Amino acid sequence: MKISVVVPAYNEEAVIERCLNALVNQIVPVDEILVVDNNSTDRTAEIAEKYREYGVRVIRETVQGLIPARNRGFDEATGDILGRIDADTVVEPDWSQRLAEAFADPDVAAATGPSWFYDAPLRRTGLAAQRLLCHRVNRVLSGHPMLWGSNMAVTKECWRELRDHACPGPDIFEDLDLAIHLHRLGRTVRYSDRLRAPVSARRIGGPLRDLYRYLRTWDRTYALHGQRRAAAGARMLTLAGLVVLFPLVGLLLRAYAPEQGRLSLRRLFSRGAAPGSRPIP
């Protein structure tokens, strides 16, 4: 079983090296790694090219957007299993091994797993929250399993069938879109709690307006597919989360000292930016 991993990337020089280090140091080696450079103007492609000797291939997709970049990577990948993570994902050392285990069942067409924030405090709490909000809540809203774009995979055979059904975007959650179409095609999505891939907290550490603009895509994706009740539920949860959780999480990120691995009152009251507040390109 050959595993390919696709990493869409746009101006990700700050995080791409850590991502690739994790991929090339898997306990069970990944067969192919494709970094899809989506018109980056920084050193993203240059950094990725340095990993060519480890099986990393840089592809350039000129049509801007996560979905065109993802599609290009999946189309060019040669593996039986097509993994998909973000450039700020740092997979666990046994990630590829767990991926192979998930697809040992021939009925499984797609697999996904949980994440937490590696640059934020309270990682166990973050893991539990991600399981709840990104997997269980979505499953309740939609009635079927979800995919988590920072930590997911589909079979090559499934992608060939799914390719013409996937929506082009741009203002949708591409992982939710794929999960909806997989369900409609009668395909099996496997959630594996051992398939773990930490991600950066930079999005929730950014400006509230940017986070709101991003989260509004959640209910819009459901609405696009005619799931009005799910869309209404996602909209309510988004507003509640922004009002209740965002201020608390913002304080935790501001107080977190990553070099010390603990919360710092001095950092909380300083003017320095929180570690998760790096802007998203």
mmCIF file of C-alpha atoms in Angstrom:
data_model
loop_
_atom_site.group_PDB
_atom_site.id
_atom_site.type_symbol
_atom_site.label_atom_id
_atom_site.label_comp_id
_atom_site.label_asym_id
_atom_site.label_seq_id
_atom_site.Cartn_x
_atom_site.Cartn_y
_atom_site.Cartn_z
ATOM 1 C CA MET A 1 0.000 0.000 0.000
ATOM 2 C CA LYS A 2 1.694 3.180 -1.234
ATOM 3 C CA ILE A 3 0.989 6.404 0.670
ATOM 4 C CA SER A 4 1.203 9.869 -0.869
ATOM 5 C CA VAL A 5 0.764 13.038 1.173
ATOM 6 C CA VAL A 6 -0.387 16.329 -0.367
ATOM 7 C CA VAL A 7 0.455 19.640 1.332
ATOM 8 C CA PRO A 8 -1.190 22.714 -0.267
ATOM 9 C CA ALA A 9 0.930 25.771 0.524
ATOM 10 C CA TYR A 10 0.654 29.504 -0.027
ATOM 11 C CA ASN A 11 3.268 31.747 1.635
ATOM 12 C CA GLU A 12 4.025 29.204 4.351
ATOM 13 C CA GLU A 13 7.770 29.731 4.846
ATOM 14 C CA ALA A 14 7.244 30.121 8.601
ATOM 15 C CA VAL A 15 5.813 26.619 9.049
ATOM 16 C CA ILE A 16 6.558 24.413 6.037
ATOM 17 C CA GLU A 17 9.925 23.169 7.323
ATOM 18 C CA ARG A 18 8.453 21.844 10.567
ATOM 19 C CA CYS A 19 5.675 20.169 8.578
ATOM 20 C CA LEU A 20 8.083 18.429 6.202
ATOM 21 C CA ASN A 21 10.441 17.367 8.988
ATOM 22 C CA ALA A 22 7.567 15.485 10.590
ATOM 23 C CA LEU A 23 6.608 13.820 7.306
ATOM 24 C CA VAL A 24 10.110 12.648 6.359
ATOM 25 C CA ASN A 25 10.771 11.248 9.834
ATOM 26 C CA GLN A 26 7.849 8.860 10.037
ATOM 27 C CA ILE A 27 8.395 5.481 11.714
ATOM 28 C CA VAL A 28 6.921 3.930 8.572
ATOM 29 C CA PRO A 29 8.258 6.064 5.692
ATOM 30 C CA VAL A 30 5.822 7.928 3.469
ATOM 31 C CA ASP A 31 6.269 6.950 -0.180
ATOM 32 C CA GLU A 32 5.600 10.347 -1.731
ATOM 33 C CA ILE A 33 5.208 13.924 -0.469
ATOM 34 C CA LEU A 34 3.812 16.596 -2.762
ATOM 35 C CA VAL A 35 3.989 20.255 -1.774
ATOM 36 C CA VAL A 36 1.602 22.187 -4.000
ATOM 37 C CA ASP A 37 2.956 25.721 -4.189
ATOM 38 C CA ASN A 38 -0.052 27.955 -4.844
ATOM 39 C CA ASN A 39 1.641 31.133 -6.155
ATOM 40 C CA SER A 40 3.728 31.769 -3.042
ATOM 41 C CA THR A 41 5.733 34.997 -3.020
ATOM 42 C CA ASP A 42 7.964 33.982 -0.126
ATOM 43 C CA ARG A 43 10.480 31.118 0.353
ATOM 44 C CA THR A 44 7.908 28.318 0.627
ATOM 45 C CA ALA A 45 8.933 26.547 -2.588
ATOM 46 C CA GLU A 46 12.638 27.127 -1.952
ATOM 47 C CA ILE A 47 12.441 25.515 1.482
ATOM 48 C CA ALA A 48 10.384 22.592 0.188
ATOM 49 C CA GLU A 49 12.861 21.959 -2.654
ATOM 50 C CA LYS A 50 15.571 21.274 -0.058
ATOM 51 C CA TYR A 51 13.663 18.096 0.868
ATOM 52 C CA ARG A 52 13.753 16.643 -2.635
ATOM 53 C CA GLU A 53 16.262 13.972 -1.560
ATOM 54 C CA TYR A 54 13.701 12.777 0.996
ATOM 55 C CA GLY A 55 11.032 12.196 -1.639
ATOM 56 C CA VAL A 56 9.419 15.632 -1.571
ATOM 57 C CA ARG A 57 8.169 16.920 -4.922
ATOM 58 C CA VAL A 58 7.149 20.555 -5.430
ATOM 59 C CA ILE A 59 4.254 21.163 -7.814
ATOM 60 C CA ARG A 60 3.098 24.617 -8.841
ATOM 61 C CA GLU A 61 -0.618 25.331 -9.167
ATOM 62 C CA THR A 62 -1.364 28.757 -10.647
ATOM 63 C CA VAL A 63 -5.123 28.769 -10.015
ATOM 64 C CA GLN A 64 -5.358 30.414 -6.618
ATOM 65 C CA GLY A 65 -7.164 28.640 -3.807
ATOM 66 C CA LEU A 66 -6.966 25.695 -1.464
ATOM 67 C CA ILE A 67 -9.322 23.543 -3.517
ATOM 68 C CA PRO A 68 -7.438 23.898 -6.850
ATOM 69 C CA ALA A 69 -4.193 23.206 -4.976
ATOM 70 C CA ARG A 70 -5.656 20.147 -3.251
ATOM 71 C CA ASN A 71 -7.107 18.831 -6.501
ATOM 72 C CA ARG A 72 -3.817 19.268 -8.333
ATOM 73 C CA GLY A 73 -1.975 17.375 -5.634
ATOM 74 C CA PHE A 74 -4.476 14.518 -5.530
ATOM 75 C CA ASP A 75 -4.515 14.296 -9.332
ATOM 76 C CA GLU A 76 -0.719 14.006 -9.568
ATOM 77 C CA ALA A 77 -0.194 11.745 -6.559
ATOM 78 C CA THR A 78 0.705 8.162 -7.415
ATOM 79 C CA GLY A 79 -0.130 6.475 -4.115
ATOM 80 C CA ASP A 80 -2.959 4.097 -3.288
ATOM 81 C CA ILE A 81 -3.746 6.306 -0.273
ATOM 82 C CA LEU A 82 -3.794 10.095 -0.683
ATOM 83 C CA GLY A 83 -3.172 11.933 2.573
ATOM 84 C CA ARG A 84 -3.962 15.638 2.900
ATOM 85 C CA ILE A 85 -2.631 17.941 5.610
ATOM 86 C CA ASP A 86 -2.034 21.668 5.975
ATOM 87 C CA ALA A 87 1.365 23.348 5.847
ATOM 88 C CA ASP A 88 1.141 24.095 9.579
ATOM 89 C CA THR A 89 0.324 20.471 10.457
ATOM 90 C CA VAL A 90 2.976 18.475 12.336
ATOM 91 C CA VAL A 91 1.925 14.834 12.137
ATOM 92 C CA GLU A 92 2.784 12.406 14.915
ATOM 93 C CA PRO A 93 5.737 10.024 14.205
ATOM 94 C CA ASP A 94 3.381 7.057 13.734
ATOM 95 C CA TRP A 95 0.909 8.937 11.525
ATOM 96 C CA SER A 96 1.582 6.995 8.316
ATOM 97 C CA GLN A 97 1.453 3.729 10.229
ATOM 98 C CA ARG A 98 -1.940 4.633 11.690
ATOM 99 C CA LEU A 99 -3.090 5.714 8.247
ATOM 100 C CA ALA A 100 -2.221 2.309 6.809
ATOM 101 C CA GLU A 101 -4.076 0.624 9.680
ATOM 102 C CA ALA A 102 -7.188 2.691 8.997
ATOM 103 C CA PHE A 103 -7.220 1.621 5.358
ATOM 104 C CA ALA A 104 -6.546 -2.050 6.087
ATOM 105 C CA ASP A 105 -10.316 -2.446 5.875
ATOM 106 C CA PRO A 106 -11.074 -2.494 2.117
ATOM 107 C CA ASP A 107 -14.463 -0.879 2.729
ATOM 108 C CA VAL A 108 -12.856 2.326 4.051
ATOM 109 C CA ALA A 109 -12.769 5.059 1.408
ATOM 110 C CA ALA A 110 -11.557 7.930 3.612
ATOM 111 C CA ALA A 111 -9.990 8.366 7.030
ATOM 112 C CA THR A 112 -9.515 11.196 9.459
ATOM 113 C CA GLY A 113 -8.414 11.820 13.027
ATOM 114 C CA PRO A 114 -8.102 14.448 15.755
ATOM 115 C CA SER A 115 -5.714 17.348 16.261
ATOM 116 C CA TRP A 116 -4.643 19.786 18.946
ATOM 117 C CA PHE A 117 -2.691 23.031 18.961
ATOM 118 C CA TYR A 118 1.042 22.489 19.352
ATOM 119 C CA ASP A 119 1.667 26.201 19.981
ATOM 120 C CA ALA A 120 -0.986 26.641 22.663
ATOM 121 C CA PRO A 121 -1.394 25.548 26.295
ATOM 122 C CA LEU A 122 -3.745 22.874 27.666
ATOM 123 C CA ARG A 123 -3.142 20.419 24.847
ATOM 124 C CA ARG A 124 -5.318 17.676 26.298
ATOM 125 C CA THR A 125 -8.162 20.142 26.583
ATOM 126 C CA GLY A 126 -7.529 21.259 23.017
ATOM 127 C CA LEU A 127 -7.597 17.652 21.812
ATOM 128 C CA ALA A 128 -10.906 17.012 23.579
ATOM 129 C CA ALA A 129 -12.368 20.248 22.203
ATOM 130 C CA GLN A 130 -11.309 19.386 18.656
ATOM 131 C CA ARG A 131 -12.854 15.929 18.913
ATOM 132 C CA LEU A 132 -16.081 17.501 20.128
ATOM 133 C CA LEU A 133 -16.400 20.545 17.886
ATOM 134 C CA CYS A 134 -14.927 19.290 14.624
ATOM 135 C CA HIS A 135 -16.040 15.662 14.644
ATOM 136 C CA ARG A 136 -18.894 14.933 17.030
ATOM 137 C CA VAL A 137 -20.828 18.182 16.636
ATOM 138 C CA ASN A 138 -20.585 18.035 12.856
ATOM 139 C CA ARG A 139 -21.711 14.427 12.912
ATOM 140 C CA VAL A 140 -24.771 15.407 14.951
ATOM 141 C CA LEU A 141 -25.525 18.314 12.610
ATOM 142 C CA SER A 142 -25.122 16.356 9.387
ATOM 143 C CA GLY A 143 -25.902 12.796 10.424
ATOM 144 C CA HIS A 144 -22.682 11.344 9.021
ATOM 145 C CA PRO A 145 -18.902 11.286 9.750
ATOM 146 C CA MET A 146 -16.740 14.300 9.010
ATOM 147 C CA LEU A 147 -13.287 14.851 7.547
ATOM 148 C CA TRP A 148 -10.734 17.185 9.114
ATOM 149 C CA GLY A 149 -8.751 18.863 6.341
ATOM 150 C CA SER A 150 -5.560 19.127 8.378
ATOM 151 C CA ASN A 151 -5.562 15.373 8.958
ATOM 152 C CA MET A 152 -7.337 13.259 6.358
ATOM 153 C CA ALA A 153 -6.866 10.829 3.490
ATOM 154 C CA VAL A 154 -8.849 9.166 0.716
ATOM 155 C CA THR A 155 -8.087 6.228 -1.509
ATOM 156 C CA LYS A 156 -6.965 6.953 -5.044
ATOM 157 C CA GLU A 157 -9.875 4.941 -6.355
ATOM 158 C CA CYS A 158 -12.292 6.946 -4.218
ATOM 159 C CA TRP A 159 -10.782 10.248 -5.397
ATOM 160 C CA ARG A 160 -11.408 9.282 -9.023
ATOM 161 C CA GLU A 161 -15.095 8.890 -8.190
ATOM 162 C CA LEU A 162 -15.242 11.900 -5.888
ATOM 163 C CA ARG A 163 -13.349 14.300 -8.163
ATOM 164 C CA ASP A 164 -16.315 15.324 -10.336
ATOM 165 C CA HIS A 165 -18.650 15.685 -7.340
ATOM 166 C CA ALA A 166 -16.458 17.925 -5.183
ATOM 167 C CA CYS A 167 -17.522 21.569 -5.264
ATOM 168 C CA PRO A 168 -15.057 24.137 -6.661
ATOM 169 C CA GLY A 169 -15.486 26.673 -3.852
ATOM 170 C CA PRO A 170 -14.055 29.073 -2.960
ATOM 171 C CA ASP A 171 -16.165 29.984 0.078
ATOM 172 C CA ILE A 172 -16.732 26.507 1.492
ATOM 173 C CA PHE A 173 -15.117 24.184 4.003
ATOM 174 C CA GLU A 174 -13.484 21.849 1.503
ATOM 175 C CA ASP A 175 -13.202 18.990 3.990
ATOM 176 C CA LEU A 176 -16.875 19.250 4.950
ATOM 177 C CA ASP A 177 -17.795 19.350 1.260
ATOM 178 C CA LEU A 178 -15.877 16.127 0.616
ATOM 179 C CA ALA A 179 -17.487 14.434 3.614
ATOM 180 C CA ILE A 180 -20.976 15.342 2.391
ATOM 181 C CA HIS A 181 -20.295 13.946 -1.078
ATOM 182 C CA LEU A 182 -18.699 10.794 0.334
ATOM 183 C CA HIS A 183 -21.845 10.202 2.360
ATOM 184 C CA ARG A 184 -24.053 10.736 -0.673
ATOM 185 C CA LEU A 185 -21.942 8.306 -2.661
ATOM 186 C CA GLY A 186 -22.370 5.709 0.080
ATOM 187 C CA ARG A 187 -18.672 5.659 0.915
ATOM 188 C CA THR A 188 -17.286 4.759 4.353
ATOM 189 C CA VAL A 189 -15.347 7.367 6.341
ATOM 190 C CA ARG A 190 -13.262 5.982 9.211
ATOM 191 C CA TYR A 191 -12.501 8.125 12.245
ATOM 192 C CA SER A 192 -9.347 6.894 13.985
ATOM 193 C CA ASP A 193 -8.500 8.488 17.312
ATOM 194 C CA ARG A 194 -4.904 7.253 16.967
ATOM 195 C CA LEU A 195 -4.432 9.109 13.682
ATOM 196 C CA ARG A 196 -3.233 12.341 15.279
ATOM 197 C CA ALA A 197 -1.833 15.472 13.680
ATOM 198 C CA PRO A 198 -1.240 18.636 15.762
ATOM 199 C CA VAL A 199 -1.775 21.994 14.051
ATOM 200 C CA SER A 200 -1.011 25.652 14.768
ATOM 201 C CA ALA A 201 -3.380 27.884 16.734
ATOM 202 C CA ARG A 202 -2.522 30.836 14.504
ATOM 203 C CA ARG A 203 -6.031 31.138 13.082
ATOM 204 C CA ILE A 204 -7.847 31.440 16.394
ATOM 205 C CA GLY A 205 -5.086 33.704 17.655
ATOM 206 C CA GLY A 206 -5.709 36.200 14.854
ATOM 207 C CA PRO A 207 -8.207 39.082 14.605
ATOM 208 C CA LEU A 208 -11.820 38.311 15.495
ATOM 209 C CA ARG A 209 -13.104 39.540 12.121
ATOM 210 C CA ASP A 210 -10.839 37.116 10.265
ATOM 211 C CA LEU A 211 -11.927 34.187 12.424
ATOM 212 C CA TYR A 212 -15.580 35.131 11.944
ATOM 213 C CA ARG A 213 -15.115 35.332 8.164
ATOM 214 C CA TYR A 214 -13.531 31.888 8.223
ATOM 215 C CA LEU A 215 -16.171 30.272 10.453
ATOM 216 C CA ARG A 216 -19.052 31.680 8.426
ATOM 217 C CA THR A 217 -17.916 29.285 5.718
ATOM 218 C CA TRP A 218 -19.108 26.459 7.979
ATOM 219 C CA ASP A 219 -22.835 27.216 7.722
ATOM 220 C CA ARG A 220 -22.488 28.334 4.094
ATOM 221 C CA THR A 221 -21.138 24.912 3.158
ATOM 222 C CA TYR A 222 -24.138 23.192 4.704
ATOM 223 C CA ALA A 223 -26.504 25.681 3.043
ATOM 224 C CA LEU A 224 -24.885 25.110 -0.348
ATOM 225 C CA HIS A 225 -25.727 21.415 -0.035
ATOM 226 C CA GLY A 226 -29.326 22.054 1.007
ATOM 227 C CA GLN A 227 -28.810 21.121 4.663
ATOM 228 C CA ARG A 228 -30.702 24.008 6.228
ATOM 229 C CA ARG A 229 -30.964 22.628 9.759
ATOM 230 C CA ALA A 230 -27.275 21.854 9.851
ATOM 231 C CA ALA A 231 -26.534 25.341 8.530
ATOM 232 C CA ALA A 232 -28.669 26.935 11.234
ATOM 233 C CA GLY A 233 -26.957 24.862 13.914
ATOM 234 C CA ALA A 234 -23.505 25.762 12.610
ATOM 235 C CA ARG A 235 -24.454 29.456 12.554
ATOM 236 C CA MET A 236 -25.647 29.389 16.168
ATOM 237 C CA LEU A 237 -22.560 27.521 17.350
ATOM 238 C CA THR A 238 -20.287 29.942 15.515
ATOM 239 C CA LEU A 239 -21.824 32.978 17.205
ATOM 240 C CA ALA A 240 -21.787 31.287 20.615
ATOM 241 C CA GLY A 241 -18.163 30.279 20.197
ATOM 242 C CA LEU A 242 -17.081 33.764 19.167
ATOM 243 C CA VAL A 243 -18.843 35.338 22.142
ATOM 244 C CA VAL A 244 -17.908 32.797 24.815
ATOM 245 C CA LEU A 245 -14.782 30.917 23.728
ATOM 246 C CA PHE A 246 -12.823 33.389 21.626
ATOM 247 C CA PRO A 247 -12.050 35.861 24.467
ATOM 248 C CA LEU A 248 -10.937 33.049 26.784
ATOM 249 C CA VAL A 249 -8.787 31.338 24.171
ATOM 250 C CA GLY A 250 -7.292 34.688 23.200
ATOM 251 C CA LEU A 251 -6.166 35.292 26.778
ATOM 252 C CA LEU A 252 -4.638 31.817 27.031
ATOM 253 C CA LEU A 253 -2.708 32.280 23.806
ATOM 254 C CA ARG A 254 -1.456 35.667 24.873
ATOM 255 C CA ALA A 255 -0.270 34.309 28.218
ATOM 256 C CA TYR A 256 1.367 31.213 26.790
ATOM 257 C CA ALA A 257 5.173 31.204 26.667
ATOM 258 C CA PRO A 258 6.067 28.447 24.158
ATOM 259 C CA GLU A 259 9.778 28.534 24.969
ATOM 260 C CA GLN A 260 8.918 27.659 28.575
ATOM 261 C CA GLY A 261 5.857 25.557 27.864
ATOM 262 C CA ARG A 262 3.740 27.345 30.473
ATOM 263 C CA LEU A 263 1.456 30.291 31.080
ATOM 264 C CA SER A 264 3.076 33.592 32.027
ATOM 265 C CA LEU A 265 1.326 36.528 33.708
ATOM 266 C CA ARG A 266 4.102 38.810 32.485
ATOM 267 C CA ARG A 267 3.434 37.767 28.911
ATOM 268 C CA LEU A 268 -0.319 38.218 29.414
ATOM 269 C CA PHE A 269 0.126 41.904 30.221
ATOM 270 C CA SER A 270 2.882 42.574 27.707
ATOM 271 C CA ARG A 271 2.365 44.206 24.345
ATOM 272 C CA GLY A 272 3.894 41.299 22.457
ATOM 273 C CA ALA A 273 1.732 39.287 20.096
ATOM 274 C CA ALA A 274 0.497 35.863 21.113
ATOM 275 C CA PRO A 275 2.284 32.904 19.481
ATOM 276 C CA GLY A 276 -0.879 31.936 17.666
ATOM 277 C CA SER A 277 -1.404 35.358 16.156
ATOM 278 C CA ARG A 278 0.862 34.931 13.149
ATOM 279 C CA PRO A 279 -1.193 36.107 10.138
ATOM 280 C CA ILE A 280 -2.571 33.539 7.742
ATOM 281 C CA PRO A 281 -1.753 34.194 4.075
#
